[in-house]
Coordinates of C-alpha atoms and ligand atoms in Angstrom, one line a residue:
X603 CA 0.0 0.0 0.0
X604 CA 1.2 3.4 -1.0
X605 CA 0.7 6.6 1.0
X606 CA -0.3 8.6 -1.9
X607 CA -0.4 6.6 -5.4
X608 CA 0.8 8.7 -8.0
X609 CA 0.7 6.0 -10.3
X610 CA -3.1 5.4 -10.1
X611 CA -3.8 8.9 -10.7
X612 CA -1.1 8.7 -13.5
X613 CA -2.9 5.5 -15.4
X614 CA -6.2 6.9 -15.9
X615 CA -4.9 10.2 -17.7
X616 CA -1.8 8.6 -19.3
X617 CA -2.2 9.7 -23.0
X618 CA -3.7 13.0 -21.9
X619 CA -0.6 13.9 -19.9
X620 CA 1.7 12.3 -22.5
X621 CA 0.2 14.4 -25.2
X622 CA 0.0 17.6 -23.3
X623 CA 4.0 17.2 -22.5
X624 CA 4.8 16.1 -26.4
X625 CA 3.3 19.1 -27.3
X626 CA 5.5 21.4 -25.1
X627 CA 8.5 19.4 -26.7
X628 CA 7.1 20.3 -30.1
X629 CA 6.5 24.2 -29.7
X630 CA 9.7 24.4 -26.8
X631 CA 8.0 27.6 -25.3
X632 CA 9.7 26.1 -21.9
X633 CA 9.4 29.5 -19.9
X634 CA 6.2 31.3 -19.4
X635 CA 4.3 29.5 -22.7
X636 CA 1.2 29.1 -23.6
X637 CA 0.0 26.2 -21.2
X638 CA 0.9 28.3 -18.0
X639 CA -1.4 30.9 -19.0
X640 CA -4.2 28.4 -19.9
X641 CA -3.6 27.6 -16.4
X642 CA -3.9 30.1 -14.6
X643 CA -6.7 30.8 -16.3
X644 CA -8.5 28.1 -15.9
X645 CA -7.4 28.2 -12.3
X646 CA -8.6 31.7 -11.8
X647 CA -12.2 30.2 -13.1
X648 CA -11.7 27.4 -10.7
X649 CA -11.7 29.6 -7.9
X650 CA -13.3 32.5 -8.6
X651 CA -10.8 34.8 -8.2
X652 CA -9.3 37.2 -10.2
X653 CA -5.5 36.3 -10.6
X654 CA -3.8 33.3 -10.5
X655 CA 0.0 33.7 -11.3
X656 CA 2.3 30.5 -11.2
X657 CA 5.5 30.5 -9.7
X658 CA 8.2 27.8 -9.1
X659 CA 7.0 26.2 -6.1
X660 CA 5.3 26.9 -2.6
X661 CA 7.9 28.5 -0.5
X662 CA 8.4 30.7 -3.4
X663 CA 4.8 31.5 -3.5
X664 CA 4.9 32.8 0.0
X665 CA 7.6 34.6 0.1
X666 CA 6.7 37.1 -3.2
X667 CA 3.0 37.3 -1.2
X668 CA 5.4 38.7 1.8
X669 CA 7.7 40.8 -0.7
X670 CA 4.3 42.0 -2.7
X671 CA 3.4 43.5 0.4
X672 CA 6.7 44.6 1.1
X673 CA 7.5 42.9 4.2
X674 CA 11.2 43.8 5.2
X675 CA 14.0 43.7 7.8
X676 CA 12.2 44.8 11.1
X677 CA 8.6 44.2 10.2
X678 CA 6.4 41.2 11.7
X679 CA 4.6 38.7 10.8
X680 CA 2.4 36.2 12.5
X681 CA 2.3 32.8 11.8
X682 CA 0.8 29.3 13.4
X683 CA 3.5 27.8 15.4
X684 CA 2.1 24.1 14.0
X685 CA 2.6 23.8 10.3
X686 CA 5.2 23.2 7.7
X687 CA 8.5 25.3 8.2
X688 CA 8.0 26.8 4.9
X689 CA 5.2 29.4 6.6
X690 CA 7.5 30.9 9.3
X691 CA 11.5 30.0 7.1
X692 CA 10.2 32.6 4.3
X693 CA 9.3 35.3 7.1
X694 CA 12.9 35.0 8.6
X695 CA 14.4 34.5 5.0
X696 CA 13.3 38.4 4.3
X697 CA 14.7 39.8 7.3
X698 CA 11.3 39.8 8.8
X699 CA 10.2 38.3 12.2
X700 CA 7.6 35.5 12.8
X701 CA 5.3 36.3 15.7
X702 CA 3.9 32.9 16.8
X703 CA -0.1 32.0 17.4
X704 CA -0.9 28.9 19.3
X705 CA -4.0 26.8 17.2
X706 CA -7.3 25.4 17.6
X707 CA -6.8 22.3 18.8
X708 CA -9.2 20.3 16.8
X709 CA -8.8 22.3 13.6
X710 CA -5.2 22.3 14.4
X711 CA -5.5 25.9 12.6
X712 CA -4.3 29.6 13.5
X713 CA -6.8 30.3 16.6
X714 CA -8.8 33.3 16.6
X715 CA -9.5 33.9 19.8
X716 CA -5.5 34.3 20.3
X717 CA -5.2 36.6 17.5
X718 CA -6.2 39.6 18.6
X719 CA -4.0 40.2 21.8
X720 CA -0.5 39.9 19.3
X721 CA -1.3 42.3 17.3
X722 CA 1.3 45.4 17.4
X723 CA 2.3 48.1 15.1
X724 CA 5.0 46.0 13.5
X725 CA 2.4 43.1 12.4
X726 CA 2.9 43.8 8.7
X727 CA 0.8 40.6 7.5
X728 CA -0.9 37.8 8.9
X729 CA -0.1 34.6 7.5
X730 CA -3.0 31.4 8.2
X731 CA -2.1 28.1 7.7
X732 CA -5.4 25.9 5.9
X733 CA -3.7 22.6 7.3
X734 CA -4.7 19.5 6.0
X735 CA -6.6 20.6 3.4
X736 CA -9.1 22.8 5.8
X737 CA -9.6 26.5 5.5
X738 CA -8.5 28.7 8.9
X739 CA -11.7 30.7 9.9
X740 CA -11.0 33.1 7.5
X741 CA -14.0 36.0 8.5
X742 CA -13.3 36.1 12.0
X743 CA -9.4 36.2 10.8
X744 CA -10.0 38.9 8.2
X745 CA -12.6 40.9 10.5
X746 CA -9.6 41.3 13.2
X747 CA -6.7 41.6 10.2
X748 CA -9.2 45.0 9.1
X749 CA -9.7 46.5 11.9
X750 CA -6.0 46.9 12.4
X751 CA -5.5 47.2 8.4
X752 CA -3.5 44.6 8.3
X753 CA -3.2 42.4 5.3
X754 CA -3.9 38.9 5.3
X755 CA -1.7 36.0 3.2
X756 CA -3.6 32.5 3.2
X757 CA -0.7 29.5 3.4
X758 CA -3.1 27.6 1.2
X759 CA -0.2 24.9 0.4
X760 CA -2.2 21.9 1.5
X761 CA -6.1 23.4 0.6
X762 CA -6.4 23.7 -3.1
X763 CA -9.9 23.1 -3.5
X764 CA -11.3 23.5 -0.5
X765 CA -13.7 25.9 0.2
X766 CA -14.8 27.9 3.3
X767 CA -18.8 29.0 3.3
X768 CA -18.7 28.3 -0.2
X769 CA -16.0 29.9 -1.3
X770 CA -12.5 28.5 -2.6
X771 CA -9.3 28.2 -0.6
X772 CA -7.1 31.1 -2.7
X773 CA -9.9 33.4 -3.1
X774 CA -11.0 34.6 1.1
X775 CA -7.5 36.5 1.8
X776 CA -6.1 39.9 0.1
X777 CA -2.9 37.3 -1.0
X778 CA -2.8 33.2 -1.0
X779 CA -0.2 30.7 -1.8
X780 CA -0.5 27.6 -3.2
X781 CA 2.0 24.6 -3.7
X782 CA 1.7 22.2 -6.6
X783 CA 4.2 19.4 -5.4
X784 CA 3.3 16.0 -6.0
X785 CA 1.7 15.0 -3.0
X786 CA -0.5 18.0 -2.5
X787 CA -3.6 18.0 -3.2
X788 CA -3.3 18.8 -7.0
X789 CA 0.2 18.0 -7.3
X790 CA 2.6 17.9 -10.5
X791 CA 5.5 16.1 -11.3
X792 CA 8.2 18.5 -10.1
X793 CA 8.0 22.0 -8.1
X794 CA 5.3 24.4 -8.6
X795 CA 3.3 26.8 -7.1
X796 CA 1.0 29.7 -7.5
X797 CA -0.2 33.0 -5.8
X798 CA -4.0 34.6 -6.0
X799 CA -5.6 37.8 -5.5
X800 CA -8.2 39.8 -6.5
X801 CA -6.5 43.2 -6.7
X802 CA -4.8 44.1 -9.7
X803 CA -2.0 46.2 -8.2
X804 CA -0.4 43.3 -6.8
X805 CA -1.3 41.2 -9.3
X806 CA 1.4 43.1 -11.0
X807 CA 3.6 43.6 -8.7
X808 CA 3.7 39.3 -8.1
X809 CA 4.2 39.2 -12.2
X810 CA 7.4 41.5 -12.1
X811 CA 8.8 40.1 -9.0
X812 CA 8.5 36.3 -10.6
X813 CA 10.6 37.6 -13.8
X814 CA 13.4 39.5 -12.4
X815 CA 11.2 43.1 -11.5
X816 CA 10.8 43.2 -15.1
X817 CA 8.6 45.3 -17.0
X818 CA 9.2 45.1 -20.8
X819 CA 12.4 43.3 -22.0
X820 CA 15.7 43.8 -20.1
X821 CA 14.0 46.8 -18.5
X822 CA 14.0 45.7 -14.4
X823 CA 11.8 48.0 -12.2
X824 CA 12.8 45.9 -8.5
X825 CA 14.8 43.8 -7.3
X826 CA 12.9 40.2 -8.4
X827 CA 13.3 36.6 -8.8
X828 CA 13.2 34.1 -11.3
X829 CA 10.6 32.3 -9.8
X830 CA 8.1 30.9 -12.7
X831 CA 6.0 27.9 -13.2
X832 CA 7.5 26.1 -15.8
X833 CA 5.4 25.4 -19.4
X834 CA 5.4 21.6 -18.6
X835 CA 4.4 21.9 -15.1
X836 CA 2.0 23.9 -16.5
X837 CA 1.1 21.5 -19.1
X838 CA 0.9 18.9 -17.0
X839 CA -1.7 20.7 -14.2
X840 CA -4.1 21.9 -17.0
X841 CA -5.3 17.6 -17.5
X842 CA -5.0 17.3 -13.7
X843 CA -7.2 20.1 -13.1
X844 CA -9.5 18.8 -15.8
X845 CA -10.2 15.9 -13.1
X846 CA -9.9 17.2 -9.9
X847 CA -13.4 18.2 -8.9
X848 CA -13.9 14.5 -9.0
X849 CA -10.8 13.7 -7.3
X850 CA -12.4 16.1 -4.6
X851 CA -15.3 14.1 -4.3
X852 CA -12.8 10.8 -4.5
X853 CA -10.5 11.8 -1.2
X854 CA -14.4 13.2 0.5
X855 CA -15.6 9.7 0.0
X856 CA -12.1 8.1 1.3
X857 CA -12.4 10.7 4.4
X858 CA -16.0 9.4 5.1
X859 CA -15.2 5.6 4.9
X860 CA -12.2 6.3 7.3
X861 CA -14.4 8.5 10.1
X862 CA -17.5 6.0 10.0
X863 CA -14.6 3.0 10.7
X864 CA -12.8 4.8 13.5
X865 CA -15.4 7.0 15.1
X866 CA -14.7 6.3 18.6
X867 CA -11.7 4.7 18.0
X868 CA -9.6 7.5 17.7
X869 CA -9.5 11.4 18.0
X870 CA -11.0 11.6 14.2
X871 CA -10.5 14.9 12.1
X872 CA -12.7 17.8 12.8
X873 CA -13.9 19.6 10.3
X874 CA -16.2 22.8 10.6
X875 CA -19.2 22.7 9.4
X876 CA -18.8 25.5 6.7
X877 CA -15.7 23.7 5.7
X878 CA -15.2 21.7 3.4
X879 CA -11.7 19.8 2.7
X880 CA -9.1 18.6 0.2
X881 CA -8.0 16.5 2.3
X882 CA -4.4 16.6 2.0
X883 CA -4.4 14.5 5.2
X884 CA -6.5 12.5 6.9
X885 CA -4.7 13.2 10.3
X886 CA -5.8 11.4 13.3
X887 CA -4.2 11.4 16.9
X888 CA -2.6 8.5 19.3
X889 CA -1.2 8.8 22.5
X890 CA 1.7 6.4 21.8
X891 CA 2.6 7.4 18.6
X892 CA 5.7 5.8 17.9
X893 CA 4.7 2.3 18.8
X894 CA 1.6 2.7 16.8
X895 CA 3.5 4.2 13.8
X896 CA 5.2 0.4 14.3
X897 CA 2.3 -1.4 14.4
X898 CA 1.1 0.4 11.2
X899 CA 3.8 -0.6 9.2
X900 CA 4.2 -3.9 10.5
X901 CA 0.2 -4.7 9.4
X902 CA 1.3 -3.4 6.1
X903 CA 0.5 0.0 6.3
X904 CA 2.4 3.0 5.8
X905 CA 1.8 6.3 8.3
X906 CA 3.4 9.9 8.3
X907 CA 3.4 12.6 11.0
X908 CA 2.8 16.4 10.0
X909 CA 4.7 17.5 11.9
X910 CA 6.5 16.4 14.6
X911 CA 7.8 19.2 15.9
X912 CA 6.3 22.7 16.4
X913 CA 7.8 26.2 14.8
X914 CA 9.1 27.7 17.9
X915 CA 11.3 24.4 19.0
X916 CA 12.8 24.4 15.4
X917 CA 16.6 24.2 15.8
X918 CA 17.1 27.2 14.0
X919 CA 15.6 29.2 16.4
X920 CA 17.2 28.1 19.2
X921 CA 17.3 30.7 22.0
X922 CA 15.3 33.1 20.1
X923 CA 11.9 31.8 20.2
X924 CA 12.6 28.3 21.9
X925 CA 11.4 30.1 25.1
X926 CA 8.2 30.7 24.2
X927 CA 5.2 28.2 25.0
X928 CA 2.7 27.4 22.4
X929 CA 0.8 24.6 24.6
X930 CA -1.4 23.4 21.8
X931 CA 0.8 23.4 19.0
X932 CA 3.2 21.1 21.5
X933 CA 0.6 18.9 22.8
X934 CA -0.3 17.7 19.1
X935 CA 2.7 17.8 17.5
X936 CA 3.5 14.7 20.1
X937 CA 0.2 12.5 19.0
X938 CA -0.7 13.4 15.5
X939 CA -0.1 10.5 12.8
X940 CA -1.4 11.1 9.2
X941 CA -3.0 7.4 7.8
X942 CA -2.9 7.0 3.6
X943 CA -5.1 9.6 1.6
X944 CA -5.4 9.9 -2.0
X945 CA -8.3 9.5 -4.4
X946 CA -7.8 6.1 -5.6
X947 CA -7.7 4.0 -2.5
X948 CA -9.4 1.1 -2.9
X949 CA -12.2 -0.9 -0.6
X950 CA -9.3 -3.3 0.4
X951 CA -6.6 -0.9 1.5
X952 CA -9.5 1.0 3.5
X953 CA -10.4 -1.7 5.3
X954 CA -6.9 -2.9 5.7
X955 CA -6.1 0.4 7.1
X956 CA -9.3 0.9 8.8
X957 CA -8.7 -2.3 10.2
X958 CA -5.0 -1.8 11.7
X959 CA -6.1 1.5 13.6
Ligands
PLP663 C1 4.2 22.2 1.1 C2 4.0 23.4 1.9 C3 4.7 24.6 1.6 C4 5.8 24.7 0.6 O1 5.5 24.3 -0.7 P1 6.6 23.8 -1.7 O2 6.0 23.8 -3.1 O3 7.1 22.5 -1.3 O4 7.7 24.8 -1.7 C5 4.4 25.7 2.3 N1 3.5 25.7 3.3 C6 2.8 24.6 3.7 C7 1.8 24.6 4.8 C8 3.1 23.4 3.0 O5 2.4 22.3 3.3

């Protein structure tokens, strides 16, 4: 049994993928060519939301959301202290600090109610994690960010295609990021990422800083990056896309199989009820998590824990923020184990898995 099988997806949209990619080969646009903006657009549609603009991958994505907003040395920037380090690294990477919020400790996202009272003048941007593939609560979140005009960036690495009240993951914060590595939620088969928005300004701003602060040829406005999605990427997400609503419905299905088997079991995954979520994990918790994780693997399955280790505790940080106590964030970061999620899982491995917990 695989974690996520890449290979299922891979069979039933073989000669779509292989065409798409044959004819980048033939036309060798490489950088910025026609398939990345038939992407975005249809990504934009996807969403409902004005801009989409692909960039290399992830991190990258965050970090021109931060410069965008112009983020620098001496400004902060709040951030969950449980998610992936890519949230808080690309904050310190600009010179910038990362003011820790403890999360919810079923959502396992940024929690409101803590928001508020670390807010300062310096908080330049707040930065929500969707983990697991569920929105943060995005209109308490932006009804605090306003009243303090602060700009909010959704970390919406793991929630392609969820949707909040109704509405996308990417489309609920002035800025999102998005990742498109190959175990995310809609993956491709190298780096990518993306950033939305609905204002044009920065819109434009994201465009020059991913092609060197150009504006026209050889003509460099700021200091930028070369930080594009590439054409077969590109290529490669437009058929992926094509089938990912029903994926959606594919990793919902796998999500409700696995909480009517272990209701009761185990602390299950809650999701809100205006959520709904990609399901980049199915995430439960144990109390001994190691000798579960054994166990697992020994039945035949394979586990995979997001992440052990909260933001604060990171080595890098060591003795400036290692002081600090986020008690949530360190509480679960000792019993979460993520169990095997992708669209294609089949009756057998559910049960199998199912089974083992
Ligand atoms: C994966 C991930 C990123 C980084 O994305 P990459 O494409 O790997 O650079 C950032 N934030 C979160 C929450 C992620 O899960």
């Amino acid at each position: 049994m695989e974690f996520i099988d890449l290979g299922a997806q891979y069979d039933s949209i073989k000669e779509k993928i292989n065409k798409r990619i044959q004819t980048v080969l033939d036309h060798r646009k490489f950088i910025l060519g026609p398939e990345v903006e038939e992407f975005e657009k249809k990504t934009s549609e996807f969403l409902g939301v004005k801009h989409t603009i692909g960039v290399a991958n992830g991190t990258d994505a965050l970090m021109i959301c931060l410069r965008a907003l112009d983020i620098k040395p001496g400004d902060k920037v709040i951030v969950p202290a449980f998610t992936f380090f890519a949230t808080s690294e690309m904050v310190s990477f600009l010179g910038a600090e990362p003011v820790f919020c403890d999360v919810d400790p079923d959502t396992y996202n940024l929690d409101p109610k803590q928001l508020e009272k670390i807010i300062s003048p310096k908080i330049k941007a707040i930065m929500p994690v969707s983990l697991y593939g569920q929105c943060a609560d995005f209109d308490w979140i932006n009804q605090i960010a306003s009243k303090y005009k602060i700009p909010v960036i959704e970390d919406a690495a793991q929630s392609f295609g969820a949707t909040y009240k109704g509405k996308r993951s990417g489309n609920l914060t002035t800025l999102a990021a998005t990742s498109f590595f190959p175990a995310k939620p809609l993956g491709c088969y190298g780096d990518g990422g993306a950033c939305f928005t609905n204002d044009d300004k920065l819109a434009e701003r994201i465009k020059q800083l991913r092609f060197h602060g150009q504006v026209g040829r050889y003509n460099h406005v700021i200091v930028g990056h070369n930080s594009r999605l590439d054409t077969l990427q590109a290529a490669i997400l437009v058929e992926k896309l094509a089938i990912f609503p029903k994926e959606l419905e594919l990793r919902q299905k796998v999500a409700d199989a696995y909480n009517a088997g272990l209701k009761g079991k185990v602390k299950t995954p809650k999701v809100e009820s205006f959520n709904k979520s990609a399901w980049a994990q199915y995430t439960i918790e144990v109390n001994d998590r190691d000798a579960f994780a054994k166990k697992m693997q020994d039945k035949g399955v394979p586990t995979a824990v997001h992440y052990p280790k909260p933001l604060h505790l990171q080595p890098v940080y060591e003795g400036q923020f290692s002081k600090l106590k986020f008690p949530v964030s360190e509480a679960v970061c000792q019993k979460v184990i993520s169990l095997p999620m992708h669209p294609y899982m089949s009756e057998k491995d559910l049960k199998t898995v199912i089974g083992a917990v």
